[in-house]
Amino acid sequence: MYKRIATVLVAAGTIALAIAPGHSFAAPHVIGEPKIRKHMEFRALYMQSGVWEPTVPRGADNSDDPDTKPDIHLELLVTGVDGNPWGFSKGDFIPYLKIEYTIAKEDNEWYRKGLLMAVATNNGPRYGVDIPMDGPGKYYVLYRIYSPLTYGLVRHTDREMGVPEFWTEPIEVHWKFTYNSVDKKGDY
């Protein structure tokens, strides 16, 4: 009986902590609807930047000022869909991708561009990077996705286990979104 009461108390404490004022969590903000290209699904989102290991050096966002602190963690989830010809099942992470991003603010000439990194998280691998923003406003983000061959993923070509060639031209996906910079939970 004491074990059961302890379990209930721990669960209640966890719920109370999760909803208590002053305890916020980095909720992801979805950027538009998922897009399907070449038997893959692309989902864009952003959230507050986080803590990395190994430490991502300042300026990794390709900004001119290496002391600029990031405002968001920009992500792209790339997964297989039914019928993927390269052996990735629906929902499987597509590894070894080189992904370039360009993000620009609509009402001025501000922009950032660079490469996303492969990131391991407790809810699955994805591609992302921490970047500064130019304050609240409307933004446009473009991703160029190169085939896994770019970073060395080889494929079987034999009759029994072979898969077709990877795509040769970069795939482009883009979205427009509004950034409000309202959910910052701390200073990293």
PDB file of C-alpha atoms in Angstrom:
ATOM      1  CA  MET A   1       0.000   0.000   0.000  1.00  0.00           C
ATOM      2  CA  TYR A   2       2.824   2.424   0.841  1.00  0.00           C
ATOM      3  CA  LYS A   3       4.421   1.698  -2.521  1.00  0.00           C
ATOM      4  CA  ARG A   4       1.146   2.588  -4.254  1.00  0.00           C
ATOM      5  CA  ILE A   5       0.808   5.860  -2.304  1.00  0.00           C
ATOM      6  CA  ALA A   6       4.431   6.766  -3.109  1.00  0.00           C
ATOM      7  CA  THR A   7       3.789   6.124  -6.804  1.00  0.00           C
ATOM      8  CA  VAL A   8       0.701   8.371  -6.753  1.00  0.00           C
ATOM      9  CA  LEU A   9       2.618  11.132  -4.925  1.00  0.00           C
ATOM     10  CA  VAL A  10       5.517  10.997  -7.402  1.00  0.00           C
ATOM     11  CA  ALA A  11       3.098  11.138 -10.355  1.00  0.00           C
ATOM     12  CA  ALA A  12       1.187  14.061  -8.820  1.00  0.00           C
ATOM     13  CA  GLY A  13       4.450  15.917  -8.135  1.00  0.00           C
ATOM     14  CA  THR A  14       5.569  15.407 -11.729  1.00  0.00           C
ATOM     15  CA  ILE A  15       2.271  16.762 -13.058  1.00  0.00           C
ATOM     16  CA  ALA A  16       2.381  19.732 -10.670  1.00  0.00           C
ATOM     17  CA  LEU A  17       5.935  20.575 -11.769  1.00  0.00           C
ATOM     18  CA  ALA A  18       4.949  20.360 -15.418  1.00  0.00           C
ATOM     19  CA  ILE A  19       2.100  22.838 -15.048  1.00  0.00           C
ATOM     20  CA  ALA A  20       3.534  25.072 -12.319  1.00  0.00           C
ATOM     21  CA  PRO A  21       4.032  28.750 -13.146  1.00  0.00           C
ATOM     22  CA  GLY A  22       7.649  29.557 -13.862  1.00  0.00           C
ATOM     23  CA  HIS A  23       8.405  26.090 -15.205  1.00  0.00           C
ATOM     24  CA  SER A  24       8.168  26.238 -18.960  1.00  0.00           C
ATOM     25  CA  PHE A  25       9.409  23.799 -21.520  1.00  0.00           C
ATOM     26  CA  ALA A  26      10.669  24.312 -25.058  1.00  0.00           C
ATOM     27  CA  ALA A  27       7.521  23.510 -27.001  1.00  0.00           C
ATOM     28  CA  PRO A  28       8.078  22.993 -30.707  1.00  0.00           C
ATOM     29  CA  HIS A  29       6.412  25.349 -33.192  1.00  0.00           C
ATOM     30  CA  VAL A  30       5.390  23.604 -36.401  1.00  0.00           C
ATOM     31  CA  ILE A  31       6.221  25.514 -39.579  1.00  0.00           C
ATOM     32  CA  GLY A  32       3.458  24.727 -42.058  1.00  0.00           C
ATOM     33  CA  GLU A  33       2.154  21.400 -43.249  1.00  0.00           C
ATOM     34  CA  PRO A  34       4.439  18.401 -43.933  1.00  0.00           C
ATOM     35  CA  LYS A  35       5.604  18.069 -47.543  1.00  0.00           C
ATOM     36  CA  ILE A  36       6.156  14.864 -49.496  1.00  0.00           C
ATOM     37  CA  ARG A  37       8.947  14.759 -52.084  1.00  0.00           C
ATOM     38  CA  LYS A  38      10.625  11.714 -53.669  1.00  0.00           C
ATOM     39  CA  HIS A  39       9.043   9.213 -51.246  1.00  0.00           C
ATOM     40  CA  MET A  40      10.061  11.190 -48.131  1.00  0.00           C
ATOM     41  CA  GLU A  41       8.185  13.412 -45.709  1.00  0.00           C
ATOM     42  CA  PHE A  42       9.670  16.757 -44.646  1.00  0.00           C
ATOM     43  CA  ARG A  43       8.435  18.467 -41.470  1.00  0.00           C
ATOM     44  CA  ALA A  44       9.854  21.839 -40.411  1.00  0.00           C
ATOM     45  CA  LEU A  45       9.691  23.275 -36.911  1.00  0.00           C
ATOM     46  CA  TYR A  46      11.525  25.462 -34.455  1.00  0.00           C
ATOM     47  CA  MET A  47      11.864  25.678 -30.697  1.00  0.00           C
ATOM     48  CA  GLN A  48      14.048  27.392 -28.164  1.00  0.00           C
ATOM     49  CA  SER A  49      17.730  26.581 -28.591  1.00  0.00           C
ATOM     50  CA  GLY A  50      19.118  23.981 -26.226  1.00  0.00           C
ATOM     51  CA  VAL A  51      22.250  22.519 -24.710  1.00  0.00           C
ATOM     52  CA  TRP A  52      24.490  20.413 -26.952  1.00  0.00           C
ATOM     53  CA  GLU A  53      27.266  17.883 -26.568  1.00  0.00           C
ATOM     54  CA  PRO A  54      29.791  18.306 -27.895  1.00  0.00           C
ATOM     55  CA  THR A  55      29.341  22.034 -27.452  1.00  0.00           C
ATOM     56  CA  VAL A  56      28.396  23.723 -30.686  1.00  0.00           C
ATOM     57  CA  PRO A  57      30.829  26.604 -31.165  1.00  0.00           C
ATOM     58  CA  ARG A  58      29.456  30.135 -31.365  1.00  0.00           C
ATOM     59  CA  GLY A  59      29.230  31.155 -34.972  1.00  0.00           C
ATOM     60  CA  ALA A  60      28.194  27.651 -36.067  1.00  0.00           C
ATOM     61  CA  ASP A  61      25.130  29.353 -37.484  1.00  0.00           C
ATOM     62  CA  ASN A  62      27.452  30.967 -40.043  1.00  0.00           C
ATOM     63  CA  SER A  63      26.695  34.428 -38.679  1.00  0.00           C
ATOM     64  CA  ASP A  64      29.287  37.164 -39.027  1.00  0.00           C
ATOM     65  CA  ASP A  65      29.360  37.701 -35.252  1.00  0.00           C
ATOM     66  CA  PRO A  66      30.543  34.598 -33.335  1.00  0.00           C
ATOM     67  CA  ASP A  67      29.228  36.150 -30.077  1.00  0.00           C
ATOM     68  CA  THR A  68      25.638  36.241 -31.350  1.00  0.00           C
ATOM     69  CA  LYS A  69      23.417  34.099 -29.131  1.00  0.00           C
ATOM     70  CA  PRO A  70      20.896  31.852 -30.851  1.00  0.00           C
ATOM     71  CA  ASP A  71      17.185  32.518 -30.456  1.00  0.00           C
ATOM     72  CA  ILE A  72      15.820  29.286 -31.889  1.00  0.00           C
ATOM     73  CA  HIS A  73      16.685  25.735 -32.764  1.00  0.00           C
ATOM     74  CA  LEU A  74      15.598  25.271 -36.384  1.00  0.00           C
ATOM     75  CA  GLU A  75      14.746  21.663 -37.304  1.00  0.00           C
ATOM     76  CA  LEU A  76      13.851  19.543 -40.273  1.00  0.00           C
ATOM     77  CA  LEU A  77      12.521  16.020 -39.771  1.00  0.00           C
ATOM     78  CA  VAL A  78      13.057  13.789 -42.799  1.00  0.00           C
ATOM     79  CA  THR A  79      11.387  10.374 -42.793  1.00  0.00           C
ATOM     80  CA  GLY A  80      10.388   7.663 -45.220  1.00  0.00           C
ATOM     81  CA  VAL A  81       6.838   7.196 -46.470  1.00  0.00           C
ATOM     82  CA  ASP A  82       5.070   4.116 -47.826  1.00  0.00           C
ATOM     83  CA  GLY A  83       6.689   2.983 -51.060  1.00  0.00           C
ATOM     84  CA  ASN A  84      10.119   4.501 -50.372  1.00  0.00           C
ATOM     85  CA  PRO A  85      12.380   2.819 -52.962  1.00  0.00           C
ATOM     86  CA  TRP A  86      15.576   3.023 -50.826  1.00  0.00           C
ATOM     87  CA  GLY A  87      14.413   0.708 -48.055  1.00  0.00           C
ATOM     88  CA  PHE A  88      13.243   3.312 -45.542  1.00  0.00           C
ATOM     89  CA  SER A  89       9.896   2.396 -44.030  1.00  0.00           C
ATOM     90  CA  LYS A  90       7.192   4.895 -43.146  1.00  0.00           C
ATOM     91  CA  GLY A  91       8.500   7.035 -40.287  1.00  0.00           C
ATOM     92  CA  ASP A  92      12.151   5.919 -40.598  1.00  0.00           C
ATOM     93  CA  PHE A  93      14.740   8.678 -40.188  1.00  0.00           C
ATOM     94  CA  ILE A  94      16.671   9.262 -43.426  1.00  0.00           C
ATOM     95  CA  PRO A  95      20.370   9.436 -42.446  1.00  0.00           C
ATOM     96  CA  TYR A  96      23.453  10.938 -44.112  1.00  0.00           C
ATOM     97  CA  LEU A  97      21.689  13.928 -45.636  1.00  0.00           C
ATOM     98  CA  LYS A  98      23.452  17.178 -46.377  1.00  0.00           C
ATOM     99  CA  ILE A  99      20.856  19.877 -45.716  1.00  0.00           C
ATOM    100  CA  GLU A 100      21.419  23.552 -46.446  1.00  0.00           C
ATOM    101  CA  TYR A 101      19.041  26.124 -45.026  1.00  0.00           C
ATOM    102  CA  THR A 102      18.320  29.740 -45.858  1.00  0.00           C
ATOM    103  CA  ILE A 103      16.027  31.742 -43.608  1.00  0.00           C
ATOM    104  CA  ALA A 104      15.023  35.325 -44.429  1.00  0.00           C
ATOM    105  CA  LYS A 105      12.796  37.955 -42.902  1.00  0.00           C
ATOM    106  CA  GLU A 106      10.118  39.222 -45.297  1.00  0.00           C
ATOM    107  CA  ASP A 107      10.199  42.947 -44.514  1.00  0.00           C
ATOM    108  CA  ASN A 108      13.948  43.606 -44.720  1.00  0.00           C
ATOM    109  CA  GLU A 109      17.197  42.162 -46.071  1.00  0.00           C
ATOM    110  CA  TRP A 110      18.071  40.043 -42.999  1.00  0.00           C
ATOM    111  CA  TYR A 111      18.889  36.395 -43.680  1.00  0.00           C
ATOM    112  CA  ARG A 112      20.982  33.494 -42.415  1.00  0.00           C
ATOM    113  CA  LYS A 113      22.181  30.406 -44.252  1.00  0.00           C
ATOM    114  CA  GLY A 114      24.195  27.366 -43.352  1.00  0.00           C
ATOM    115  CA  LEU A 115      24.048  23.611 -42.798  1.00  0.00           C
ATOM    116  CA  LEU A 116      21.835  21.589 -40.503  1.00  0.00           C
ATOM    117  CA  MET A 117      23.530  18.986 -38.307  1.00  0.00           C
ATOM    118  CA  ALA A 118      22.259  15.497 -37.508  1.00  0.00           C
ATOM    119  CA  VAL A 119      20.948  15.609 -33.931  1.00  0.00           C
ATOM    120  CA  ALA A 120      20.088  12.781 -31.511  1.00  0.00           C
ATOM    121  CA  THR A 121      17.106  13.548 -29.250  1.00  0.00           C
ATOM    122  CA  ASN A 122      14.960  11.578 -26.826  1.00  0.00           C
ATOM    123  CA  ASN A 123      12.163  11.512 -29.411  1.00  0.00           C
ATOM    124  CA  GLY A 124      14.229  10.440 -32.386  1.00  0.00           C
ATOM    125  CA  PRO A 125      16.961  11.746 -34.681  1.00  0.00           C
ATOM    126  CA  ARG A 126      16.492  14.813 -36.838  1.00  0.00           C
ATOM    127  CA  TYR A 127      18.463  17.633 -38.433  1.00  0.00           C
ATOM    128  CA  GLY A 128      18.824  21.008 -36.750  1.00  0.00           C
ATOM    129  CA  VAL A 129      20.872  24.084 -35.902  1.00  0.00           C
ATOM    130  CA  ASP A 130      20.689  26.938 -33.380  1.00  0.00           C
ATOM    131  CA  ILE A 131      20.391  30.346 -35.045  1.00  0.00           C
ATOM    132  CA  PRO A 132      19.730  33.975 -34.116  1.00  0.00           C
ATOM    133  CA  MET A 133      16.604  35.655 -35.470  1.00  0.00           C
ATOM    134  CA  ASP A 134      15.859  39.264 -36.398  1.00  0.00           C
ATOM    135  CA  GLY A 135      13.022  39.640 -33.898  1.00  0.00           C
ATOM    136  CA  PRO A 136       9.328  38.914 -34.353  1.00  0.00           C
ATOM    137  CA  GLY A 137       7.923  38.935 -37.869  1.00  0.00           C
ATOM    138  CA  LYS A 138       7.205  36.942 -41.000  1.00  0.00           C
ATOM    139  CA  TYR A 139       9.946  34.651 -42.257  1.00  0.00           C
ATOM    140  CA  TYR A 140      10.643  32.359 -45.194  1.00  0.00           C
ATOM    141  CA  VAL A 141      12.736  29.210 -44.799  1.00  0.00           C
ATOM    142  CA  LEU A 142      14.168  27.140 -47.643  1.00  0.00           C
ATOM    143  CA  TYR A 143      15.905  23.765 -47.285  1.00  0.00           C
ATOM    144  CA  ARG A 144      18.016  22.105 -49.989  1.00  0.00           C
ATOM    145  CA  ILE A 145      18.394  18.366 -49.342  1.00  0.00           C
ATOM    146  CA  TYR A 146      21.204  16.451 -51.028  1.00  0.00           C
ATOM    147  CA  SER A 147      21.181  12.677 -51.382  1.00  0.00           C
ATOM    148  CA  PRO A 148      22.745  10.455 -48.695  1.00  0.00           C
ATOM    149  CA  LEU A 149      25.453   9.586 -51.219  1.00  0.00           C
ATOM    150  CA  THR A 150      26.894  13.071 -50.527  1.00  0.00           C
ATOM    151  CA  TYR A 151      27.914  11.993 -47.004  1.00  0.00           C
ATOM    152  CA  GLY A 152      28.858   8.439 -47.920  1.00  0.00           C
ATOM    153  CA  LEU A 153      25.791   6.207 -47.631  1.00  0.00           C
ATOM    154  CA  VAL A 154      26.373   3.345 -50.050  1.00  0.00           C
ATOM    155  CA  ARG A 155      23.635   1.195 -51.504  1.00  0.00           C
ATOM    156  CA  HIS A 156      23.253  -2.385 -52.628  1.00  0.00           C
ATOM    157  CA  THR A 157      22.960  -2.708 -56.398  1.00  0.00           C
ATOM    158  CA  ASP A 158      22.660  -6.485 -56.583  1.00  0.00           C
ATOM    159  CA  ARG A 159      19.514  -8.252 -57.676  1.00  0.00           C
ATOM    160  CA  GLU A 160      18.478  -9.556 -54.259  1.00  0.00           C
ATOM    161  CA  MET A 161      18.940  -6.498 -52.064  1.00  0.00           C
ATOM    162  CA  GLY A 162      19.569  -3.658 -54.484  1.00  0.00           C
ATOM    163  CA  VAL A 163      17.865  -0.279 -54.435  1.00  0.00           C
ATOM    164  CA  PRO A 164      17.692   2.340 -57.193  1.00  0.00           C
ATOM    165  CA  GLU A 165      20.070   5.270 -57.430  1.00  0.00           C
ATOM    166  CA  PHE A 166      19.545   8.181 -55.055  1.00  0.00           C
ATOM    167  CA  TRP A 167      18.306  11.474 -56.441  1.00  0.00           C
ATOM    168  CA  THR A 168      20.935  13.596 -58.191  1.00  0.00           C
ATOM    169  CA  GLU A 169      19.584  17.162 -57.903  1.00  0.00           C
ATOM    170  CA  PRO A 170      18.919  18.709 -54.483  1.00  0.00           C
ATOM    171  CA  ILE A 171      15.317  18.558 -53.297  1.00  0.00           C
ATOM    172  CA  GLU A 172      13.952  21.944 -52.248  1.00  0.00           C
ATOM    173  CA  VAL A 173      11.198  22.474 -49.685  1.00  0.00           C
ATOM    174  CA  HIS A 174      10.149  25.823 -48.273  1.00  0.00           C
ATOM    175  CA  TRP A 175       7.642  27.413 -45.928  1.00  0.00           C
ATOM    176  CA  LYS A 176       6.541  30.835 -44.691  1.00  0.00           C
ATOM    177  CA  PHE A 177       5.892  31.306 -40.987  1.00  0.00           C
ATOM    178  CA  THR A 178       5.418  33.916 -38.283  1.00  0.00           C
ATOM    179  CA  TYR A 179       7.967  34.053 -35.466  1.00  0.00           C
ATOM    180  CA  ASN A 180       6.797  35.721 -32.255  1.00  0.00           C
ATOM    181  CA  SER A 181       9.753  35.021 -29.912  1.00  0.00           C
ATOM    182  CA  VAL A 182       7.395  34.522 -26.996  1.00  0.00           C
ATOM    183  CA  ASP A 183       8.372  31.171 -25.471  1.00  0.00           C
ATOM    184  CA  LYS A 184      11.973  31.660 -24.382  1.00  0.00           C
ATOM    185  CA  LYS A 185      12.501  29.605 -21.214  1.00  0.00           C
ATOM    186  CA  GLY A 186      16.041  30.538 -20.251  1.00  0.00           C
ATOM    187  CA  ASP A 187      19.378  31.845 -21.389  1.00  0.00           C
ATOM    188  CA  TYR A 188      21.761  29.255 -22.785  1.00  0.00           C
TER     189      TYR A 188
END
